[in-house]
Amino acid sequence: MLRAKFDKQIKECMSENLELVNNDKWRNKYHIMPPVGWINDPNGLCEFNGGYHCFYQYSPLNPLGGEKFWGHAVSKDLANWEQRDIALYPDIKEDINGVYSGSALVKDDTVYFFYTGNVKYPGDHDYILTGREQNVILVTSKDCVNFSEKKVLLRNSDFPNNMSLHVRDPKVWEEDGIYYMVLGARTKDDKGCILLYKSNDLYNWEFHSIPARNINNMGYMWECPDIFKLDDKYILMFSPQGMEADGYKYNNVYQSGYAIGNFINDNTQLKLGEFIEIDRGFDFYAPQTFEDSKGRRIVIGWMGVPDAVEHKNPTIDKFWQHQLTIPRELILKNDKIYQIPVAELEVLRKGVAYKNEISLNDKSILDIFESNTFELKIDFINSKEFQISLREDCTLSYKNKVFKLELGKSGYGRDMRAVEIDAVNSIRIFSDNSSLEIFLNDGEEVFSTRIYNDYIDRTLTLIGEGIVKIEKWNL
Ligand code: FRU
């Protein structure tokens, strides 16, 4: 019933807005976007039956967000994505105000999806301590087209007593025949933490421990936790809300990052190392990882941040907002996560469009871009200092061991983000019509941002010292 009502509304909304959306010059070419309306977190990432699946938080009826569904995009190669029908609707009383974020676990011929059913009671509530339900719900599928009945696995009453009503975003994995679920949470006294549950059968879950919590400037709520291994080390990746800015660090309203951890005390506690932001740009949040059949750990993030009110997206006027990042492979080097665009993205390259080697000492203005959709690689030889400009008013600079990304009016409120880094030997940029993903030193640091320049700026301007090798492909 409810589903039929939604289908009708969405169909009407599509017929009214699809043309506006598809004709927008800021629609991107190779990123997952909402067909219409709003997108946020990637959900249920998995490889299944020979294809990659990316579900996502989706509000088709409103580009400013609203009731959340799970949208669904599929890909054979992680580079070209196709949209599928909406996968999950908020259509039972335990998820009536949103099919919130969650994950997928593939076992034999079935995908098990775990997500948070969000419920908000009408009335005068703060929705933190009263007025809200967050239910862990399971649905299964054998084809990612048809889904089972929803089964509620955990309710707020199953969470420890000192938890507020914000407990969500289950991420499930298997280890040595046992299933684990991590949930992001906020305690009643406003401390972010994670909860760990265990199961033998994916249906019955038992509380295990609170392996990590806010100790010092780590925020009041931890969203979208993910625990996985890289080189036999546990990594906790999560999105804390409420961290104070510290120099160039934590400048967005909410953060996303990771810490390397060791399970101690009978595997109940995670002894965490330093929290490191996974992306230094303006638009990155709620990343989720999965392991593919090649054994790669791949991350996709939301290229947006909740409540980032000062960073505008003019696409709202065209009835859509936000997108996801390109898939990036995670690699651990010297206890630091490097993010490398998955190799498959090379299929997007349309030949070598430009290749050159120049000395930086004189200002160089190269006329090399025919569109905003390109991949650009710059290798630096002996450059302790440089400044690069592209796309009208976007500047990338390196000086005194600080790398900066600066945007002018094309940033629509996005001004400057920076990172301290010992050397910059290479920059690789994935540019799409309204986004940039900038990888320093083969993924040691990454900056993701939306960018809305008015015209196609054909020029790349470089100034500094040393020699640079430049390669550019049209995408
Ligand atoms: C993160 C988040 C999640 C929640 C979802 C709702 O962006 O707030 O914690 O499940 O978005 O859309």
Coordinates of C-alpha atoms and ligand atoms in Angstrom, one line a residue:
M1 CA 0.0 0.0 0.0
L2 CA 2.5 2.5 1.2
R3 CA 4.9 1.4 -1.5
A4 CA 2.3 1.9 -4.2
K5 CA 1.7 5.4 -2.9
F6 CA 5.4 6.2 -2.9
D7 CA 5.8 4.8 -6.4
K8 CA 3.1 7.0 -7.7
Q9 CA 4.6 10.1 -6.0
I10 CA 8.1 9.3 -7.3
K11 CA 6.8 8.7 -10.8
E12 CA 5.1 12.1 -10.8
C13 CA 8.1 13.7 -9.4
M14 CA 10.3 12.1 -12.1
S15 CA 8.1 13.2 -14.9
E16 CA 8.1 16.7 -13.6
N17 CA 11.8 17.0 -12.9
L18 CA 13.8 14.5 -14.8
E19 CA 14.4 16.7 -17.8
L20 CA 15.5 19.6 -15.6
V21 CA 17.9 17.3 -13.8
N22 CA 19.4 15.7 -16.9
N23 CA 19.9 19.0 -18.7
D24 CA 21.9 20.4 -15.8
K25 CA 25.4 21.3 -16.9
W26 CA 26.6 20.3 -13.5
R27 CA 25.4 16.7 -13.8
N28 CA 28.4 14.5 -13.6
K29 CA 29.6 11.8 -16.0
Y30 CA 31.1 9.0 -13.9
H31 CA 29.8 9.6 -10.4
I32 CA 26.8 8.0 -8.7
M33 CA 24.2 10.7 -8.3
P34 CA 20.6 10.7 -7.3
P35 CA 18.4 10.2 -10.4
V36 CA 16.4 13.1 -9.0
G37 CA 16.4 14.6 -5.5
W38 CA 18.9 13.9 -2.8
I39 CA 21.7 11.3 -2.1
N40 CA 23.8 10.7 1.0
D41 CA 25.6 7.7 2.4
P42 CA 26.7 4.7 0.4
N43 CA 25.0 1.6 1.8
G44 CA 25.1 -2.2 1.3
L45 CA 28.3 -2.1 -0.8
C46 CA 29.0 -5.6 -2.2
E47 CA 30.1 -7.7 -5.1
F48 CA 27.5 -10.3 -5.9
N49 CA 26.7 -12.6 -8.8
G50 CA 29.4 -11.0 -10.9
G51 CA 28.5 -7.4 -10.4
Y52 CA 29.1 -4.5 -7.9
H53 CA 26.2 -3.1 -6.0
C54 CA 26.1 0.3 -4.4
F55 CA 22.9 1.1 -2.5
Y56 CA 22.6 4.6 -1.1
Q57 CA 20.6 6.9 1.1
Y58 CA 18.1 8.4 -1.3
S59 CA 15.3 11.0 -1.0
P60 CA 13.8 11.1 -4.5
L61 CA 11.1 13.6 -3.7
N62 CA 13.2 16.4 -2.3
P63 CA 16.6 17.7 -3.3
L64 CA 17.0 19.0 0.3
G65 CA 16.5 15.5 1.8
G66 CA 13.6 14.0 3.5
E67 CA 12.3 10.4 4.1
K68 CA 15.1 8.1 3.2
F69 CA 14.9 5.1 0.8
W70 CA 17.7 2.9 -0.4
G71 CA 18.5 3.7 -4.0
H72 CA 20.5 1.2 -6.0
A73 CA 23.2 1.5 -8.6
V74 CA 25.1 -1.4 -10.2
S75 CA 28.3 -1.8 -12.1
K76 CA 30.3 -4.5 -13.9
D77 CA 33.6 -2.6 -13.6
L78 CA 33.3 0.0 -10.8
A79 CA 33.7 2.7 -13.4
N80 CA 30.3 2.7 -15.3
W81 CA 27.3 2.7 -13.1
E82 CA 23.6 2.1 -13.9
Q83 CA 20.7 3.0 -11.8
R84 CA 18.2 0.3 -10.8
D85 CA 14.8 0.5 -9.1
I86 CA 14.6 1.7 -5.5
A87 CA 15.5 -1.2 -3.3
L88 CA 14.1 -0.4 0.1
Y89 CA 11.1 1.8 1.1
P90 CA 10.2 3.2 4.5
D91 CA 7.1 1.0 4.6
I92 CA 6.9 -0.7 8.0
K93 CA 6.2 0.8 11.4
E94 CA 9.8 0.1 12.5
D95 CA 11.3 2.2 9.6
I96 CA 8.5 4.5 8.8
N97 CA 10.7 7.7 9.0
G98 CA 13.6 6.4 7.0
V99 CA 15.5 3.4 5.8
Y100 CA 18.7 4.6 7.3
S101 CA 22.2 3.5 6.6
G102 CA 23.5 -0.1 6.7
S103 CA 25.6 -2.7 5.1
A104 CA 25.6 -6.0 3.2
L105 CA 27.1 -9.4 3.9
V106 CA 27.2 -12.0 1.1
K107 CA 26.9 -15.6 2.2
D108 CA 26.4 -18.4 -0.3
D109 CA 23.7 -17.4 -2.7
T110 CA 22.2 -14.7 -0.5
V111 CA 22.9 -11.1 0.4
Y112 CA 22.0 -10.1 4.0
F113 CA 21.3 -6.4 4.4
F114 CA 21.4 -4.8 7.8
Y115 CA 20.1 -1.3 8.2
T116 CA 18.6 1.2 10.7
G117 CA 14.9 1.7 10.7
N118 CA 14.3 5.3 11.8
V119 CA 11.1 6.2 13.6
K120 CA 10.2 9.7 15.0
Y121 CA 7.2 10.0 17.2
P122 CA 5.0 13.1 16.7
G123 CA 5.1 15.5 19.6
D124 CA 7.4 17.7 21.6
H125 CA 10.7 15.7 21.6
D126 CA 14.4 16.3 21.4
Y127 CA 14.7 13.1 19.4
I128 CA 17.9 12.3 21.2
L129 CA 16.6 11.1 24.6
T130 CA 12.9 10.9 23.7
G131 CA 10.7 10.5 20.6
R132 CA 12.8 8.2 18.5
E133 CA 13.3 4.6 17.7
Q134 CA 16.4 3.2 15.9
N135 CA 15.8 -0.4 14.9
V136 CA 18.3 -2.8 13.4
I137 CA 16.5 -4.5 10.6
L138 CA 17.5 -7.4 8.3
V139 CA 16.3 -8.1 4.7
T140 CA 17.8 -10.7 2.4
S141 CA 17.9 -11.1 -1.3
K142 CA 19.0 -13.7 -3.8
D143 CA 19.2 -11.3 -6.8
C144 CA 19.4 -7.7 -5.3
V145 CA 16.0 -7.1 -7.1
N146 CA 13.6 -8.9 -4.9
F147 CA 13.9 -8.5 -1.1
S148 CA 12.5 -10.6 1.7
E149 CA 10.2 -9.4 4.5
K150 CA 11.9 -7.1 6.9
K151 CA 12.9 -8.6 10.2
V152 CA 13.6 -6.4 13.3
L153 CA 16.7 -7.7 15.0
L154 CA 17.5 -5.1 17.7
R155 CA 15.6 -2.2 19.2
N156 CA 16.6 0.7 21.5
S157 CA 15.8 -1.5 24.5
D158 CA 18.5 -4.0 23.3
F159 CA 21.2 -1.3 23.6
P160 CA 23.1 -0.6 26.8
N161 CA 21.3 1.6 29.3
N162 CA 23.5 4.6 29.0
M163 CA 22.8 5.0 25.2
S164 CA 20.7 7.9 23.9
L165 CA 18.2 7.0 21.2
H166 CA 20.9 7.6 18.5
V167 CA 22.3 4.1 17.8
R168 CA 22.6 3.2 14.1
D169 CA 24.3 2.3 10.9
P170 CA 25.1 -1.5 11.4
K171 CA 28.2 -2.8 9.6
V172 CA 28.4 -6.6 9.7
W173 CA 31.3 -8.8 8.9
E174 CA 32.4 -12.4 9.5
E175 CA 35.5 -13.7 11.2
D176 CA 36.4 -17.3 12.0
G177 CA 32.8 -18.4 11.6
I178 CA 31.4 -15.7 13.9
Y179 CA 29.4 -12.7 12.8
Y180 CA 30.1 -9.2 14.2
M181 CA 28.0 -6.1 14.0
V182 CA 29.3 -2.6 14.9
L183 CA 26.9 0.2 15.5
G184 CA 27.6 4.0 15.8
A185 CA 26.1 5.6 19.0
R186 CA 25.7 8.6 21.2
T187 CA 25.6 8.1 25.0
K188 CA 23.1 9.9 27.2
D189 CA 25.9 12.2 28.2
D190 CA 26.8 13.1 24.6
K191 CA 29.9 11.0 23.9
G192 CA 30.4 9.2 20.6
C193 CA 31.1 5.5 20.8
I194 CA 30.6 2.2 19.0
L195 CA 28.7 -0.9 20.1
L196 CA 29.8 -4.4 19.2
Y197 CA 27.3 -7.3 18.8
K198 CA 28.0 -11.0 18.0
S199 CA 26.0 -13.7 16.3
N200 CA 26.3 -17.3 15.1
D201 CA 23.5 -17.2 12.6
L202 CA 23.0 -13.5 11.5
Y203 CA 19.5 -13.5 13.1
N204 CA 20.2 -13.7 16.8
W205 CA 22.6 -11.0 18.1
E206 CA 24.1 -10.7 21.5
F207 CA 25.7 -7.6 23.0
H208 CA 29.5 -8.0 23.2
S209 CA 31.1 -4.7 24.3
I210 CA 31.6 -1.0 23.8
P211 CA 35.0 -1.3 22.1
A212 CA 35.8 2.4 21.7
R213 CA 34.4 5.7 22.8
N214 CA 35.2 9.4 22.8
I215 CA 38.1 10.1 25.2
N216 CA 39.2 13.5 24.1
N217 CA 37.7 15.8 21.5
M218 CA 36.2 12.9 19.6
G219 CA 32.6 14.2 19.4
Y220 CA 29.2 13.5 20.7
M221 CA 28.0 11.0 18.1
W222 CA 29.9 8.5 16.0
E223 CA 28.1 7.7 12.7
C224 CA 28.7 5.0 10.1
P225 CA 31.4 2.9 11.9
D226 CA 33.3 0.3 9.8
I227 CA 35.8 -2.3 11.2
F228 CA 38.0 -4.1 8.7
K229 CA 41.6 -5.4 8.4
L230 CA 44.4 -4.1 6.3
D231 CA 47.6 -6.1 6.5
D232 CA 46.3 -7.9 9.6
K233 CA 45.7 -4.7 11.4
Y234 CA 42.3 -3.7 12.5
I235 CA 41.1 -0.3 11.3
L236 CA 38.1 1.5 12.8
M237 CA 36.7 4.0 10.3
F238 CA 33.9 6.3 11.5
S239 CA 32.3 9.7 11.1
P240 CA 32.4 11.6 14.4
Q241 CA 30.2 14.6 15.0
G242 CA 31.3 17.4 17.4
M243 CA 35.1 17.5 17.1
E244 CA 36.7 20.9 17.5
A245 CA 38.8 22.3 14.7
D246 CA 42.5 22.1 15.3
G247 CA 44.6 24.1 12.9
Y248 CA 44.0 22.6 9.4
K249 CA 42.4 19.6 11.0
Y250 CA 38.7 18.9 11.5
N251 CA 37.6 22.0 9.6
N252 CA 34.4 20.6 8.2
V253 CA 31.3 20.6 10.4
Y254 CA 31.6 16.8 10.8
Q255 CA 34.6 14.6 10.2
S256 CA 35.4 11.2 8.7
G257 CA 38.5 9.3 9.6
Y258 CA 40.1 6.2 11.0
A259 CA 42.3 4.9 13.7
I260 CA 44.4 1.7 13.8
G261 CA 43.3 -0.5 16.7
N262 CA 44.2 -3.6 18.6
F263 CA 41.6 -5.7 20.2
I264 CA 42.5 -6.2 23.9
N265 CA 40.8 -7.4 27.1
D266 CA 39.3 -10.6 25.7
N267 CA 38.5 -8.8 22.4
T268 CA 36.1 -6.4 24.2
Q269 CA 38.2 -3.2 23.8
L270 CA 39.9 -1.6 20.9
K271 CA 43.1 0.2 21.8
L272 CA 43.1 3.0 19.2
G273 CA 46.0 4.9 17.7
E274 CA 45.6 8.5 16.4
F275 CA 42.4 9.5 14.6
I276 CA 43.3 10.5 11.1
E277 CA 41.0 12.3 8.7
I278 CA 40.6 10.1 5.6
D279 CA 39.8 13.0 3.3
R280 CA 40.8 16.7 3.7
G281 CA 38.4 18.2 1.3
F282 CA 35.1 20.0 1.8
D283 CA 32.8 17.2 0.7
F284 CA 33.4 13.8 2.2
Y285 CA 31.4 11.9 4.8
A286 CA 30.1 8.5 5.9
P287 CA 32.5 6.3 3.9
Q288 CA 31.8 2.6 3.7
T289 CA 34.2 -0.2 2.7
F290 CA 33.8 -3.7 1.3
E291 CA 36.1 -6.4 0.2
D292 CA 35.8 -7.5 -3.4
S293 CA 36.5 -10.9 -5.0
K294 CA 40.0 -9.7 -5.9
G295 CA 40.6 -9.2 -2.1
R296 CA 40.7 -5.5 -2.4
R297 CA 39.3 -3.2 0.3
I298 CA 37.4 -0.6 -1.5
V299 CA 35.8 2.6 -0.1
I300 CA 33.1 4.8 -1.4
G301 CA 32.1 8.0 0.4
W302 CA 29.4 10.5 0.3
M303 CA 30.6 13.7 -1.4
G304 CA 28.7 15.9 1.0
V305 CA 28.5 16.6 4.7
P306 CA 25.3 16.9 6.7
D307 CA 24.6 20.4 8.0
A308 CA 27.4 22.0 6.0
V309 CA 25.2 25.0 5.5
E310 CA 27.9 27.4 4.4
H311 CA 28.8 25.1 1.4
K312 CA 26.1 25.7 -1.2
N313 CA 25.1 23.4 -4.1
P314 CA 23.4 25.3 -6.9
T315 CA 22.1 22.0 -8.3
I316 CA 19.2 22.3 -5.8
D317 CA 17.6 24.6 -8.3
K318 CA 17.7 21.8 -10.8
F319 CA 16.1 19.4 -8.3
W320 CA 19.1 17.3 -7.3
Q321 CA 21.9 17.5 -4.7
H322 CA 25.1 15.6 -3.9
Q323 CA 26.9 12.5 -5.2
L324 CA 29.2 9.7 -4.1
T325 CA 32.9 9.5 -4.6
I326 CA 34.7 7.3 -7.1
P327 CA 35.6 3.9 -5.7
R328 CA 39.1 3.9 -4.1
E329 CA 41.2 1.0 -3.0
L330 CA 42.6 1.2 0.5
I331 CA 46.2 0.3 1.2
L332 CA 48.2 0.5 4.4
K333 CA 51.7 2.0 4.2
N334 CA 53.6 2.9 7.3
D335 CA 50.4 2.7 9.4
K336 CA 48.7 5.3 7.1
I337 CA 45.8 4.5 4.8
Y338 CA 46.5 5.4 1.2
Q339 CA 43.5 5.7 -1.2
I340 CA 44.0 4.8 -4.8
P341 CA 41.3 5.2 -7.4
V342 CA 40.5 1.7 -8.5
A343 CA 42.5 0.6 -11.5
E344 CA 39.3 0.0 -13.5
L345 CA 38.7 3.7 -13.8
E346 CA 41.3 3.7 -16.6
V347 CA 38.5 2.4 -18.9
L348 CA 37.1 5.9 -18.7
R349 CA 40.2 7.4 -20.4
K350 CA 39.7 8.4 -24.0
G351 CA 43.3 8.1 -25.1
V352 CA 46.3 10.2 -24.0
A353 CA 45.0 13.7 -24.8
Y354 CA 48.0 15.5 -23.5
K355 CA 51.5 14.7 -22.3
N356 CA 54.4 17.1 -21.6
E357 CA 57.4 17.8 -19.5
I358 CA 58.1 21.4 -18.5
S359 CA 60.3 23.5 -16.2
L360 CA 58.3 25.4 -13.6
N361 CA 60.5 28.4 -13.2
D362 CA 58.6 30.5 -15.6
K363 CA 54.9 30.7 -15.3
S364 CA 53.3 28.3 -17.8
I365 CA 49.8 28.6 -19.1
L366 CA 48.8 25.5 -21.0
D367 CA 45.8 25.3 -23.1
I368 CA 44.8 21.7 -22.5
F369 CA 41.3 21.2 -21.3
E370 CA 38.4 20.7 -23.7
S371 CA 35.9 20.0 -21.0
N372 CA 35.6 19.7 -17.2
T373 CA 35.7 15.9 -17.3
F374 CA 39.3 14.8 -17.2
E375 CA 42.0 12.9 -15.3
L376 CA 45.2 14.9 -14.8
K377 CA 48.5 13.5 -13.5
I378 CA 51.3 15.8 -12.5
D379 CA 54.7 14.4 -11.3
F380 CA 57.0 16.8 -9.6
I381 CA 60.8 16.6 -9.7
N382 CA 62.5 18.8 -7.1
S383 CA 59.6 21.1 -6.5
K384 CA 59.5 22.4 -3.0
E385 CA 57.0 25.0 -3.9
F386 CA 54.4 25.3 -6.6
Q387 CA 51.1 26.8 -7.5
I388 CA 48.6 25.3 -9.9
S389 CA 45.4 26.9 -11.1
L390 CA 42.5 25.3 -13.1
R391 CA 38.8 25.5 -13.5
E392 CA 38.6 29.3 -13.3
D393 CA 39.4 29.9 -9.7
C394 CA 40.6 26.6 -8.1
T395 CA 44.2 26.8 -6.8
L396 CA 46.4 24.0 -5.5
S397 CA 49.5 25.2 -3.8
Y398 CA 52.4 23.8 -1.9
K399 CA 54.7 25.9 0.3
N400 CA 56.4 25.5 3.7
K401 CA 55.2 21.9 3.8
V402 CA 51.6 22.9 3.6
F403 CA 49.4 21.8 0.7
K404 CA 46.3 24.0 0.1
L405 CA 43.2 23.7 -1.9
E406 CA 41.5 27.0 -2.5
L407 CA 38.3 27.8 -4.3
G408 CA 36.9 31.2 -5.3
K409 CA 33.3 31.8 -6.4
S410 CA 33.1 28.4 -8.0
G411 CA 33.3 26.9 -4.5
Y412 CA 29.9 28.5 -3.5
G413 CA 31.1 29.1 0.0
R414 CA 34.0 26.6 0.0
D415 CA 37.2 28.5 0.7
M416 CA 40.3 26.7 1.8
R417 CA 41.3 23.3 3.1
A418 CA 44.9 22.3 3.8
V419 CA 47.2 19.6 5.1
E420 CA 50.7 19.5 6.4
I421 CA 52.7 17.2 4.3
D422 CA 56.5 16.6 4.1
A423 CA 56.7 16.5 0.3
V424 CA 54.3 16.4 -2.7
N425 CA 55.8 14.3 -5.5
S426 CA 52.6 13.8 -7.5
I427 CA 49.1 15.0 -7.9
R428 CA 46.3 13.0 -9.6
I429 CA 43.0 14.7 -10.2
F430 CA 39.7 13.2 -11.2
S431 CA 37.6 16.1 -12.5
D432 CA 33.9 15.8 -13.3
N433 CA 31.5 18.5 -14.3
S434 CA 30.9 19.6 -10.7
S435 CA 33.5 17.8 -8.6
L436 CA 37.2 17.3 -8.0
E437 CA 39.0 14.4 -6.3
I438 CA 42.6 15.2 -5.7
F439 CA 45.1 12.5 -4.7
L440 CA 48.5 13.5 -3.4
N441 CA 51.5 11.1 -3.5
D442 CA 49.5 8.1 -4.8
G443 CA 46.7 8.6 -2.3
E444 CA 48.6 9.6 0.9
E445 CA 46.2 12.5 1.2
V446 CA 43.0 13.1 -0.6
F447 CA 40.8 16.2 -1.1
S448 CA 37.3 15.8 -2.4
T449 CA 35.2 18.8 -3.3
R450 CA 32.3 20.0 -5.3
I451 CA 33.0 22.8 -7.7
Y452 CA 30.7 24.9 -9.8
N453 CA 32.6 26.9 -12.4
D454 CA 30.6 28.8 -14.9
Y455 CA 32.5 28.2 -18.1
I456 CA 35.0 25.6 -19.4
D457 CA 38.4 27.0 -18.5
R458 CA 40.8 25.5 -21.0
T459 CA 43.9 26.5 -19.1
L460 CA 46.2 24.9 -16.6
T461 CA 48.5 27.5 -15.0
L462 CA 51.7 26.4 -13.2
I463 CA 54.3 28.3 -11.4
G464 CA 57.0 27.3 -8.9
E465 CA 60.3 25.4 -9.1
G466 CA 61.6 22.2 -10.5
I467 CA 60.4 20.1 -13.4
V468 CA 56.9 18.7 -13.9
K469 CA 55.6 15.9 -16.0
I470 CA 52.0 16.3 -17.1
E471 CA 49.6 13.8 -18.5
K472 CA 45.9 14.4 -19.1
W473 CA 43.1 12.2 -20.4
N474 CA 39.6 13.2 -21.3
L475 CA 37.0 11.1 -19.5
Ligands
FRU1 C1 25.1 9.8 8.0 C2 23.7 9.5 8.5 C3 23.6 8.2 9.2 C4 22.2 7.8 9.0 C5 21.9 8.4 7.6 C6 20.5 8.9 7.4 O1 25.1 10.8 7.0 O2 23.3 10.5 9.4 O3 24.0 8.1 10.5 O4 21.9 6.4 9.0 O5 22.8 9.4 7.4 O6 20.3 9.4 6.1

